Amino acid sequence: ADLYRRQEQWLPAKELLHTLLRWPLEADALAQVQLRLGQLALDQGNPAQASTVFHLAGESEHRVIRQAALSGLGDVEMFLGRLSQAKRFYEDAMALSPETTVASYAAYQVGRVDLQRGAAEQAVKRRCHGHGMETRRELRRASYRKYRGFFLANQASPAVT
């Protein structure tokens, strides 16, 4: 379903996920399907459906699934332009388990919210502290390494004839 979604083949993705819903799934597996349905609904521009499905997934007992559901609800609020509510959902997601990739995504989104609200200094500070960098020099060095690595990794290779 994720492959179909990345290729923007919404109907096959939705059919596959709805087929899985008809199976006798364990609660965590069901919540995983719900998370994907929520992402798919938001991809298709349906925030109401996405919100409903993310709320269902958020009832899971599994902390990381609840965290992903909160992050999904933050995405819904971002889609609707409600930045304060989005930030609250992302901060709640980060608080559940700060060392996960979902928490990193939520922290990134909080920084985006701060930037959109004109709080650039706060966004930079959050980004620095989130990566253990205390000074602007450390941030500049990290940015240089990041972009240098990106440039080297994406250089055009010579044509093979």
PDB file of N, CA and C in Angstrom, residues 1 3 9 32 46 52-53 60 69 74 90 94 100 108-109 113 117 126 134-135 137 143 147 153 156-157 161:
ATOM      1  N   ALA A   1       0.827  -1.196   0.000  1.00  0.00           N
ATOM      2  CA  ALA A   1       0.000   0.000   0.000  1.00  0.00           C
ATOM      3  C   ALA A   1       0.868   1.255   0.000  1.00  0.00           C
ATOM      4  N   LEU A   3       3.818   1.599  -1.317  1.00  0.00           N
ATOM      5  CA  LEU A   3       4.369   1.774  -2.665  1.00  0.00           C
ATOM      6  C   LEU A   3       3.329   2.423  -3.582  1.00  0.00           C
ATOM      7  N   GLN A   9      -0.983   6.166  -6.656  1.00  0.00           N
ATOM      8  CA  GLN A   9      -2.004   5.255  -7.159  1.00  0.00           C
ATOM      9  C   GLN A   9      -2.974   5.007  -6.007  1.00  0.00           C
ATOM     10  N   GLN A  32      -2.053  -0.056  12.504  1.00  0.00           N
ATOM     11  CA  GLN A  32      -1.096   0.241  11.422  1.00  0.00           C
ATOM     12  C   GLN A  32      -1.842   0.484  10.111  1.00  0.00           C
ATOM     13  N   ASN A  46      -8.561  14.823   1.966  1.00  0.00           N
ATOM     14  CA  ASN A  46      -9.736  14.588   2.791  1.00  0.00           C
ATOM     15  C   ASN A  46      -9.345  14.625   4.278  1.00  0.00           C
ATOM     16  N   THR A  52     -10.535  11.283  11.438  1.00  0.00           N
ATOM     17  CA  THR A  52     -11.300  10.185  12.040  1.00  0.00           C
ATOM     18  C   THR A  52     -10.445   8.932  12.173  1.00  0.00           C
ATOM     19  N   VAL A  53      -9.731   8.601  11.118  1.00  0.00           N
ATOM     20  CA  VAL A  53      -8.934   7.366  11.119  1.00  0.00           C
ATOM     21  C   VAL A  53      -7.728   7.497  12.059  1.00  0.00           C
ATOM     22  N   SER A  60      -4.746   2.907  20.177  1.00  0.00           N
ATOM     23  CA  SER A  60      -3.860   1.756  20.351  1.00  0.00           C
ATOM     24  C   SER A  60      -3.151   1.815  21.702  1.00  0.00           C
ATOM     25  N   ALA A  69      -0.125   8.439  15.357  1.00  0.00           N
ATOM     26  CA  ALA A  69      -1.478   8.975  15.196  1.00  0.00           C
ATOM     27  C   ALA A  69      -1.521  10.459  15.580  1.00  0.00           C
ATOM     28  N   GLY A  74      -1.502  16.115  13.738  1.00  0.00           N
ATOM     29  CA  GLY A  74      -0.786  17.365  13.503  1.00  0.00           C
ATOM     30  C   GLY A  74      -0.735  17.701  12.021  1.00  0.00           C
ATOM     31  N   TYR A  90       1.946  17.843  17.535  1.00  0.00           N
ATOM     32  CA  TYR A  90       3.340  17.441  17.335  1.00  0.00           C
ATOM     33  C   TYR A  90       4.098  17.393  18.659  1.00  0.00           C
ATOM     34  N   MET A  94       5.938  14.184  20.350  1.00  0.00           N
ATOM     35  CA  MET A  94       7.337  14.172  20.791  1.00  0.00           C
ATOM     36  C   MET A  94       7.454  13.713  22.240  1.00  0.00           C
ATOM     37  N   THR A 100      12.368   8.498  18.912  1.00  0.00           N
ATOM     38  CA  THR A 100      11.936   7.774  17.713  1.00  0.00           C
ATOM     39  C   THR A 100      12.010   8.662  16.470  1.00  0.00           C
ATOM     40  N   TYR A 108      10.638  18.390  13.619  1.00  0.00           N
ATOM     41  CA  TYR A 108      10.820  19.125  12.360  1.00  0.00           C
ATOM     42  C   TYR A 108       9.568  19.944  12.037  1.00  0.00           C
ATOM     43  N   GLN A 109       8.407  19.317  12.206  1.00  0.00           N
ATOM     44  CA  GLN A 109       7.150  20.007  11.919  1.00  0.00           C
ATOM     45  C   GLN A 109       6.911  21.171  12.884  1.00  0.00           C
ATOM     46  N   VAL A 113       6.232  25.026  11.903  1.00  0.00           N
ATOM     47  CA  VAL A 113       5.160  25.867  12.463  1.00  0.00           C
ATOM     48  C   VAL A 113       5.760  27.171  12.993  1.00  0.00           C
ATOM     49  N   ARG A 117       5.004  30.988  11.675  1.00  0.00           N
ATOM     50  CA  ARG A 117       4.445  31.987  12.593  1.00  0.00           C
ATOM     51  C   ARG A 117       5.419  33.145  12.835  1.00  0.00           C
ATOM     52  N   ARG A 126      15.413  25.467  18.570  1.00  0.00           N
ATOM     53  CA  ARG A 126      14.839  24.135  18.758  1.00  0.00           C
ATOM     54  C   ARG A 126      15.617  23.116  17.927  1.00  0.00           C
ATOM     55  N   GLU A 134      24.805  23.588  20.626  1.00  0.00           N
ATOM     56  CA  GLU A 134      24.513  24.723  21.482  1.00  0.00           C
ATOM     57  C   GLU A 134      24.856  26.060  20.836  1.00  0.00           C
ATOM     58  N   THR A 135      25.725  26.087  19.857  1.00  0.00           N
ATOM     59  CA  THR A 135      26.145  27.366  19.296  1.00  0.00           C
ATOM     60  C   THR A 135      25.841  27.435  17.812  1.00  0.00           C
ATOM     61  N   ARG A 137      27.988  28.316  15.610  1.00  0.00           N
ATOM     62  CA  ARG A 137      29.131  27.753  14.903  1.00  0.00           C
ATOM     63  C   ARG A 137      28.922  26.252  14.687  1.00  0.00           C
ATOM     64  N   SER A 143      25.601  22.108   9.184  1.00  0.00           N
ATOM     65  CA  SER A 143      24.959  22.394   7.894  1.00  0.00           C
ATOM     66  C   SER A 143      25.934  22.196   6.751  1.00  0.00           C
ATOM     67  N   TYR A 147      25.254  19.521   3.755  1.00  0.00           N
ATOM     68  CA  TYR A 147      25.106  19.902   2.356  1.00  0.00           C
ATOM     69  C   TYR A 147      26.281  19.428   1.508  1.00  0.00           C
ATOM     70  N   ALA A 153      26.974  13.147  -2.774  1.00  0.00           N
ATOM     71  CA  ALA A 153      26.133  11.972  -3.056  1.00  0.00           C
ATOM     72  C   ALA A 153      25.318  12.149  -4.312  1.00  0.00           C
ATOM     73  N   ALA A 156      26.489  14.270 -10.568  1.00  0.00           N
ATOM     74  CA  ALA A 156      26.220  13.481 -11.768  1.00  0.00           C
ATOM     75  C   ALA A 156      27.420  12.601 -12.060  1.00  0.00           C
ATOM     76  N   SER A 157      27.171  11.334 -12.247  1.00  0.00           N
ATOM     77  CA  SER A 157      28.270  10.437 -12.599  1.00  0.00           C
ATOM     78  C   SER A 157      28.499  10.503 -14.099  1.00  0.00           C
ATOM     79  N   THR A 161      29.415   4.901 -21.871  1.00  0.00           N
ATOM     80  CA  THR A 161      29.100   4.683 -23.298  1.00  0.00           C
ATOM     81  C   THR A 161      29.466   3.297 -23.711  1.00  0.00           C
TER      82      THR A 161
END
